[in-house]
Short mmCIF file of C-alpha atoms and ligand atoms in Angstrom, two decimals:
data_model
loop_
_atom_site.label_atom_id
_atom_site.label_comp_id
_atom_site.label_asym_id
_atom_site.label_seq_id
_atom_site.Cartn_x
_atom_site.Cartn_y
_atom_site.Cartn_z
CA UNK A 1 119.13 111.49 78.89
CA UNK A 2 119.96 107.76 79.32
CA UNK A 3 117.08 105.28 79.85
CA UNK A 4 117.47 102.95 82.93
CA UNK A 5 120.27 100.81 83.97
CA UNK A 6 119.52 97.02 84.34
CA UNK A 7 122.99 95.02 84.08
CA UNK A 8 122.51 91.06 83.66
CA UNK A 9 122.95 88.96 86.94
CA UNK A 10 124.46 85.09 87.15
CA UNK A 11 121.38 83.05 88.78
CA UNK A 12 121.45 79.13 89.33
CA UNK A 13 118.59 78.84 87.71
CA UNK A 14 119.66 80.21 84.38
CA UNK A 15 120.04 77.81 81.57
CA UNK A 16 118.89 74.43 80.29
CA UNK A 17 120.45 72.87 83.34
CA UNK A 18 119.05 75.75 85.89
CA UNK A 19 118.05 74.68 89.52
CA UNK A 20 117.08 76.69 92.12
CA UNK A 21 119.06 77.46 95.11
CA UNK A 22 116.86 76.22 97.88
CA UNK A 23 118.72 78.00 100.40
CA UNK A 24 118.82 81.19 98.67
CA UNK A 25 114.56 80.92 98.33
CA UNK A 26 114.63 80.46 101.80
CA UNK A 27 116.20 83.49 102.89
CA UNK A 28 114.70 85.01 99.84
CA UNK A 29 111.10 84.26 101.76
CA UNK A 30 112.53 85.72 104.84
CA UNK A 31 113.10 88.75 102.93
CA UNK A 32 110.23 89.27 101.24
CA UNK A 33 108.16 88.30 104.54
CA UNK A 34 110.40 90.85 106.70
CA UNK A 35 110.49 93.73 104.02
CA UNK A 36 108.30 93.66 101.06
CA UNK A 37 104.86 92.25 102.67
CA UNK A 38 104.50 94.92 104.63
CA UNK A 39 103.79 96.81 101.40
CA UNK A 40 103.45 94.17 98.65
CA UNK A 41 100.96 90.96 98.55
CA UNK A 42 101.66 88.26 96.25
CA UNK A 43 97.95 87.02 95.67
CA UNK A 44 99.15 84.00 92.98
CA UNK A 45 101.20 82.19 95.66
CA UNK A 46 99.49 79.92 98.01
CA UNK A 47 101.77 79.36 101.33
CA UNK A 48 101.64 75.50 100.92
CA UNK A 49 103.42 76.04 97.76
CA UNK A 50 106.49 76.88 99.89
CA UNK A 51 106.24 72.73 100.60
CA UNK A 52 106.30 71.86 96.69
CA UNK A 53 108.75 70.09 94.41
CA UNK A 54 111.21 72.38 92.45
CA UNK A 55 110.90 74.89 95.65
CA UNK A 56 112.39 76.75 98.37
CA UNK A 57 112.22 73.14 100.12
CA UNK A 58 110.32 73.91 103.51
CA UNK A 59 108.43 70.92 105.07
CA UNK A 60 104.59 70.78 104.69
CA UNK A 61 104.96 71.43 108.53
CA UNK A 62 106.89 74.72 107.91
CA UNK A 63 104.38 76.00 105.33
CA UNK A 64 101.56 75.52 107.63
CA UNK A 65 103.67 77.33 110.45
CA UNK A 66 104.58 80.18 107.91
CA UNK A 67 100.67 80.61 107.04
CA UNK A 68 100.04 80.72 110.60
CA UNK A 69 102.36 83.93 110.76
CA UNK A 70 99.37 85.99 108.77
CA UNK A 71 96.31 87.29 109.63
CA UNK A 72 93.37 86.79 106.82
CA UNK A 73 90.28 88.45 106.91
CA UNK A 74 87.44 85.81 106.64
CA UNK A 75 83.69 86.13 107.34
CA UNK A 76 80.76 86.20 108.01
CA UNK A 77 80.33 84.35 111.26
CA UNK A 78 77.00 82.87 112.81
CA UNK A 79 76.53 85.80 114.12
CA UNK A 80 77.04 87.94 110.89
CA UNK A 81 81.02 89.35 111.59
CA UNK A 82 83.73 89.51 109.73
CA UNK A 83 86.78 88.57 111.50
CA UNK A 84 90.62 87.76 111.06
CA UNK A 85 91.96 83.95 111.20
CA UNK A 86 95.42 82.90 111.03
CA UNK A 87 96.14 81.76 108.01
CA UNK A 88 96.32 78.34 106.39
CA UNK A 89 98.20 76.66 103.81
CA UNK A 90 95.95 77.25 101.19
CA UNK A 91 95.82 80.83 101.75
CA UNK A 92 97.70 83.13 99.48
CA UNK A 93 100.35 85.93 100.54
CA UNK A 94 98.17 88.62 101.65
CA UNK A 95 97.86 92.42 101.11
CA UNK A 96 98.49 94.24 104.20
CA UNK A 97 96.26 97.33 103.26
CA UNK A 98 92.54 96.66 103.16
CA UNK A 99 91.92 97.53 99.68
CA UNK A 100 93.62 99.78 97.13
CA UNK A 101 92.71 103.37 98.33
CA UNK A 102 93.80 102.10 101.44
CA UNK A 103 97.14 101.91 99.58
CA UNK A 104 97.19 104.62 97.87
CA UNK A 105 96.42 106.61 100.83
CA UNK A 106 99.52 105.12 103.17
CA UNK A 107 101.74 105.46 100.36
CA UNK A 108 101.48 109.24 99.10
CA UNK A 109 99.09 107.54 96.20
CA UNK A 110 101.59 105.01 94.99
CA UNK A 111 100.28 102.03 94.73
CA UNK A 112 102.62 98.59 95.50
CA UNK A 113 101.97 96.49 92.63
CA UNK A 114 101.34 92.73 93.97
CA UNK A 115 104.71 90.94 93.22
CA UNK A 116 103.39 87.45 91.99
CA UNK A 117 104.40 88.06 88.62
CA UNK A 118 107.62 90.48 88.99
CA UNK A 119 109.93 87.54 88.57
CA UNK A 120 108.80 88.10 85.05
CA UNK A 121 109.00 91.59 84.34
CA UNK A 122 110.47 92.34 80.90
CA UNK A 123 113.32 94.73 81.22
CA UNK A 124 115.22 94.72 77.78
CA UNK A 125 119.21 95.21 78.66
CA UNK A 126 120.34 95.62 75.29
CA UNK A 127 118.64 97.79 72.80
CA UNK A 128 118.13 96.83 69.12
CA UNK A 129 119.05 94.95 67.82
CA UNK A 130 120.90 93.14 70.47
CA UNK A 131 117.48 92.30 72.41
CA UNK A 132 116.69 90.64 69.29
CA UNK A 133 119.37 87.83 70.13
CA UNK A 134 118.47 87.80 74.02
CA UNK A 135 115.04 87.06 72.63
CA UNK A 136 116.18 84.53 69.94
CA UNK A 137 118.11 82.68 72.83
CA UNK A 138 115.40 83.10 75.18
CA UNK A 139 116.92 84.52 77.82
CA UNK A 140 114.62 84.44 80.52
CA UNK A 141 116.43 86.12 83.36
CA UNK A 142 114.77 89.64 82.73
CA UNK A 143 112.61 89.61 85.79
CA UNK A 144 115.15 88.65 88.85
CA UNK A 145 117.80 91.37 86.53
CA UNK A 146 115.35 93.90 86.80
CA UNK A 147 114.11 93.44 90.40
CA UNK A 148 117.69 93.20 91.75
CA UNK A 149 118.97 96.03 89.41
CA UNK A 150 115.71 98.34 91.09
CA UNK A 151 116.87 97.15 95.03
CA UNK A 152 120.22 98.14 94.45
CA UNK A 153 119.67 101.31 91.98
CA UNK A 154 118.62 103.86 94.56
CA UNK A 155 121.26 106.90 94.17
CA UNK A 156 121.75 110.60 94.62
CA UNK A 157 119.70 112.07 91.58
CA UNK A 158 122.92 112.61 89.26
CA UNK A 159 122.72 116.95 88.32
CA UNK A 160 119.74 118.36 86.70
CA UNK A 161 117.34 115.89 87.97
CA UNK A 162 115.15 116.65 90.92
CA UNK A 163 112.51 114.17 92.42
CA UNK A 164 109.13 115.37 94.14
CA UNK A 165 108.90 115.20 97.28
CA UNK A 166 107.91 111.39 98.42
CA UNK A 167 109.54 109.80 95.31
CA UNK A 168 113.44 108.77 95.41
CA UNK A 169 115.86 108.44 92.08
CA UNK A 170 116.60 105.32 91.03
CA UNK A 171 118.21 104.33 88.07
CA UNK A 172 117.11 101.28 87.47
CA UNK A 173 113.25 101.80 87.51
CA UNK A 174 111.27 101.62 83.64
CA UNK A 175 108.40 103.45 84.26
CA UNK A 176 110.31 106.88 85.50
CA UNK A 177 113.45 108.79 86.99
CA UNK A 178 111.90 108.57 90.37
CA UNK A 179 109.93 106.00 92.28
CA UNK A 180 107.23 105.81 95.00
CA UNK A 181 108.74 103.22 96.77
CA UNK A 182 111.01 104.28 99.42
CA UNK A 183 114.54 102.33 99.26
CA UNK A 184 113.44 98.94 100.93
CA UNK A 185 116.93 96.93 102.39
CA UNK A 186 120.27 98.31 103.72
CA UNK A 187 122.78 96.55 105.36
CA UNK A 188 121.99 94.05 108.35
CA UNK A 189 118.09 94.85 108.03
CA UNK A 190 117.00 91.10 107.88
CA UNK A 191 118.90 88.40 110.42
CA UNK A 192 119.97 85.11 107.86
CA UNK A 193 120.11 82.10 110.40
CA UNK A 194 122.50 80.05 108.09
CA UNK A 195 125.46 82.40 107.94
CA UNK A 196 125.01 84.19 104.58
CA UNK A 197 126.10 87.69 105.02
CA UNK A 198 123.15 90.37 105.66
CA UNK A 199 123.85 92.73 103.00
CA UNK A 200 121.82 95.25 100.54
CA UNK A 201 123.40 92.48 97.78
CA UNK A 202 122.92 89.45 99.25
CA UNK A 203 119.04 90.42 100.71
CA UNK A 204 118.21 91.79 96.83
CA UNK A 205 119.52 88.94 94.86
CA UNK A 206 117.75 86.42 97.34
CA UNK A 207 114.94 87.81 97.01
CA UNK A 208 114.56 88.49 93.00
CA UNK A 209 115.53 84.59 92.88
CA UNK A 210 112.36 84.22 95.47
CA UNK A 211 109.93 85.90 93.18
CA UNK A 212 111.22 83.91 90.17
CA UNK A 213 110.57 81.10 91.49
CA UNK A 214 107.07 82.42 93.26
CA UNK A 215 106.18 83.79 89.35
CA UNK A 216 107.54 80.43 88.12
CA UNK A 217 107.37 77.72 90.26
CA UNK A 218 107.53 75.00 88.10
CA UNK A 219 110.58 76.33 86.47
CA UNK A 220 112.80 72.85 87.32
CA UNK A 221 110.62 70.39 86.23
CA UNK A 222 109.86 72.33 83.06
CA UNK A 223 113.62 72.35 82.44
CA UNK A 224 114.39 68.98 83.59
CA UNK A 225 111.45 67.79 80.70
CA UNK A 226 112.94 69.81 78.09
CA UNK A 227 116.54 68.08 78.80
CA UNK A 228 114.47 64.48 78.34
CA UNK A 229 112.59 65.47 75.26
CA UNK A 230 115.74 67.20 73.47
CA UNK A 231 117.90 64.17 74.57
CA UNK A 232 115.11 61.58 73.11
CA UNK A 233 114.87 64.15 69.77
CA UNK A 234 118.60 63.42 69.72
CA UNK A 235 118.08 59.89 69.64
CA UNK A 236 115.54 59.44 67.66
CA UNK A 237 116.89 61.96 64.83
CA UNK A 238 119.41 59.26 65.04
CA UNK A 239 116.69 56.02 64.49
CA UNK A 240 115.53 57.62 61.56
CA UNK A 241 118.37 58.55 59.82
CA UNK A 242 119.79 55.32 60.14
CA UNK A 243 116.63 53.54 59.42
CA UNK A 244 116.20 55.88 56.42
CA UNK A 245 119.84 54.52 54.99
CA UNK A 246 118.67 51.16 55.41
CA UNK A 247 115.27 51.05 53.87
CA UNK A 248 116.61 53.42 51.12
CA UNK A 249 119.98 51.20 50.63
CA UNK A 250 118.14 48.66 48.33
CA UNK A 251 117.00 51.54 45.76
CA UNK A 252 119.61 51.65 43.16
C1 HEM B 1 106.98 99.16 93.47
C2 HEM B 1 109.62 95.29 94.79
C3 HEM B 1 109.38 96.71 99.42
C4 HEM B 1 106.32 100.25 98.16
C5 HEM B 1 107.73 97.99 93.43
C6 HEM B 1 108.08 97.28 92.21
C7 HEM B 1 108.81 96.21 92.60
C8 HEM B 1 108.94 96.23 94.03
C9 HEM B 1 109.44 95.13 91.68
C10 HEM B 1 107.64 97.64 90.79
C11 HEM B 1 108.57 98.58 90.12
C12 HEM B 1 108.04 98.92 88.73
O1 HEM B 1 106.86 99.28 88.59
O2 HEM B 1 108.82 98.83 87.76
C13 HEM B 1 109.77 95.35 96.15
C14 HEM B 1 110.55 94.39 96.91
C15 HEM B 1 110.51 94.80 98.20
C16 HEM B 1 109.68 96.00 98.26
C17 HEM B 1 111.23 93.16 96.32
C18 HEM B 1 111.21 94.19 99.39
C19 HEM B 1 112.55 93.97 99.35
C20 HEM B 1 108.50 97.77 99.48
C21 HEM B 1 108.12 98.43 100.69
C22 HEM B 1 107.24 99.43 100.34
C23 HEM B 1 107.10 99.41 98.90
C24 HEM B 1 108.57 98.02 102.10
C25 HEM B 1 106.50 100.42 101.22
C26 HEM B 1 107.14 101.09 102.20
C27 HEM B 1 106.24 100.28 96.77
C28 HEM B 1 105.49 101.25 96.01
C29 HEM B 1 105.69 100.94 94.66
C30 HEM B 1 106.55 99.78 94.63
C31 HEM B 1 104.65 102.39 96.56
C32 HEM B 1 105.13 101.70 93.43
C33 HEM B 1 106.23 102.65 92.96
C34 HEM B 1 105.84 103.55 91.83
O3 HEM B 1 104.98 103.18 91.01
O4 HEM B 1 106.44 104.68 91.75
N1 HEM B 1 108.27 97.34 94.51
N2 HEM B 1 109.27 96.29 97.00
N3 HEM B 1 107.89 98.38 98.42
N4 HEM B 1 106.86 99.41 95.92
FE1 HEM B 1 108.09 97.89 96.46
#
């Protein structure tokens, strides 16, 4: 048996010069608000980090309007309740289930791991020792491969291979054959408001670019500093080689 198939993706944000594609975070949000929250949380990202530098590029104004969209349990009251507020930019992506049997329970004991981090899963393409290159020229695309490989891998179980009941082949997923989640997007499932087509594609590679940015958010500035300090290394390799010749020149 084969092990899973996760082929490499192009993403703008690849690379020393990477950037995100603010529009593609955007609908990548949309996504992930439309689809995966009503399974997933992300409990790492705050919703006023949708406002921040190096992001999907909504106004402060949006965020706060976005937060507003959730409900977050908060409590106790004067008079002793808990109760449900709308949320507020410093709240983080919530968990739609109350806890984790709650979870477990609506999902046939699956449990939806919170997707914070996903835009880092490690997924190794290549096996050895090419993954000992894609490590040596740390390529860091892994997590957005892997997520969009997993959207898109849902297939008829090739012959010989039968999935219990609940769980779906996919052949993209690490852990197994067959996964708990039930296929997520299809065509036309999420309305884009600035003309990108709605398909399976476009909704999965939107939103594994969302959750690398939402596992790495300060991804372009990190870049950006690494350009400066290899550019002044460059330079100053330069100074001191030069300087060397001239101090040295003297010594017969
Ligand atoms: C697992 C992403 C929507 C239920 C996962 C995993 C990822 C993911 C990356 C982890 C796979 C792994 O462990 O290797 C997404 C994205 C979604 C989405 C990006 C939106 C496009 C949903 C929805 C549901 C759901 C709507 C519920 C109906 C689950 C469950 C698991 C899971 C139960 C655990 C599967 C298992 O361990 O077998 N999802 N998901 N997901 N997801 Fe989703």
């Amino acid at each position: 048996a084969h092990g899973p198939v996760i082929e490499k993706q192009s993403w703008s944000f690849a690379g020393p010069f990477g950037r995100f594609d603010k529009g593609q975070l955007q609908r990548g949000y949309k996504v992930y608000k439309e689809v995966c929250s009503s399974c997933h949380s992300m409990k790492l990202a705050a919703f006023r980090t949708l406002a921040d530098e190096g992001g999907p590029g909504f106004t402060a104004d949006q965020a706060k309007a976005l937060a507003a969209t959730v409900k977050v349990p908060d409590g106790p009251n004067d008079a002793g309740d808990m109760f449900e507020r709308p949320g507020r930019p410093s709240d983080r992506f919530p968990s739609p289930f109350p806890n984790e049997q709650a979870a477990r329970s609506a999902m046939n004991g699956a449990l939806p791991p919170d997707l914070s981090l996903m835009g880092k899963a490690r997924a190794v393409h290549r096996g050895f020792p090419w993954f000992v290159f894609d490590a040596f020229l740390q390529y860091q695309e892994n997590g957005p491969d892997y997520v969009y490989n997993l959207l898109t891998g849902y297939e008829d179980a090739p012959h010989g291979i039968t999935c219990a009941d609940g769980l779906q082949y996919n052949k993209a997923f690490l852990a197994s054959t067959c996964i708990a989640m039930p296929p997520p997007l299809s065509d036309g499932q999420v309305t884009y408001d600035d003309g990108t087509p709605g398909t399976l594609q476009t909704y999965a590679r939107d939103v594994s670019a969302f959750l690398m940015w939402a596992a790495e958010p300060k991804l372009e500035q990190r870049k950006q500093t690494g350009l400066k300090v290899m550019l002044f290394l460059v330079v100053f390799a330069g100074l001191l080689y030069f300087s060397k010749r001239k101090l040295w020149s003297t010594v017969p």
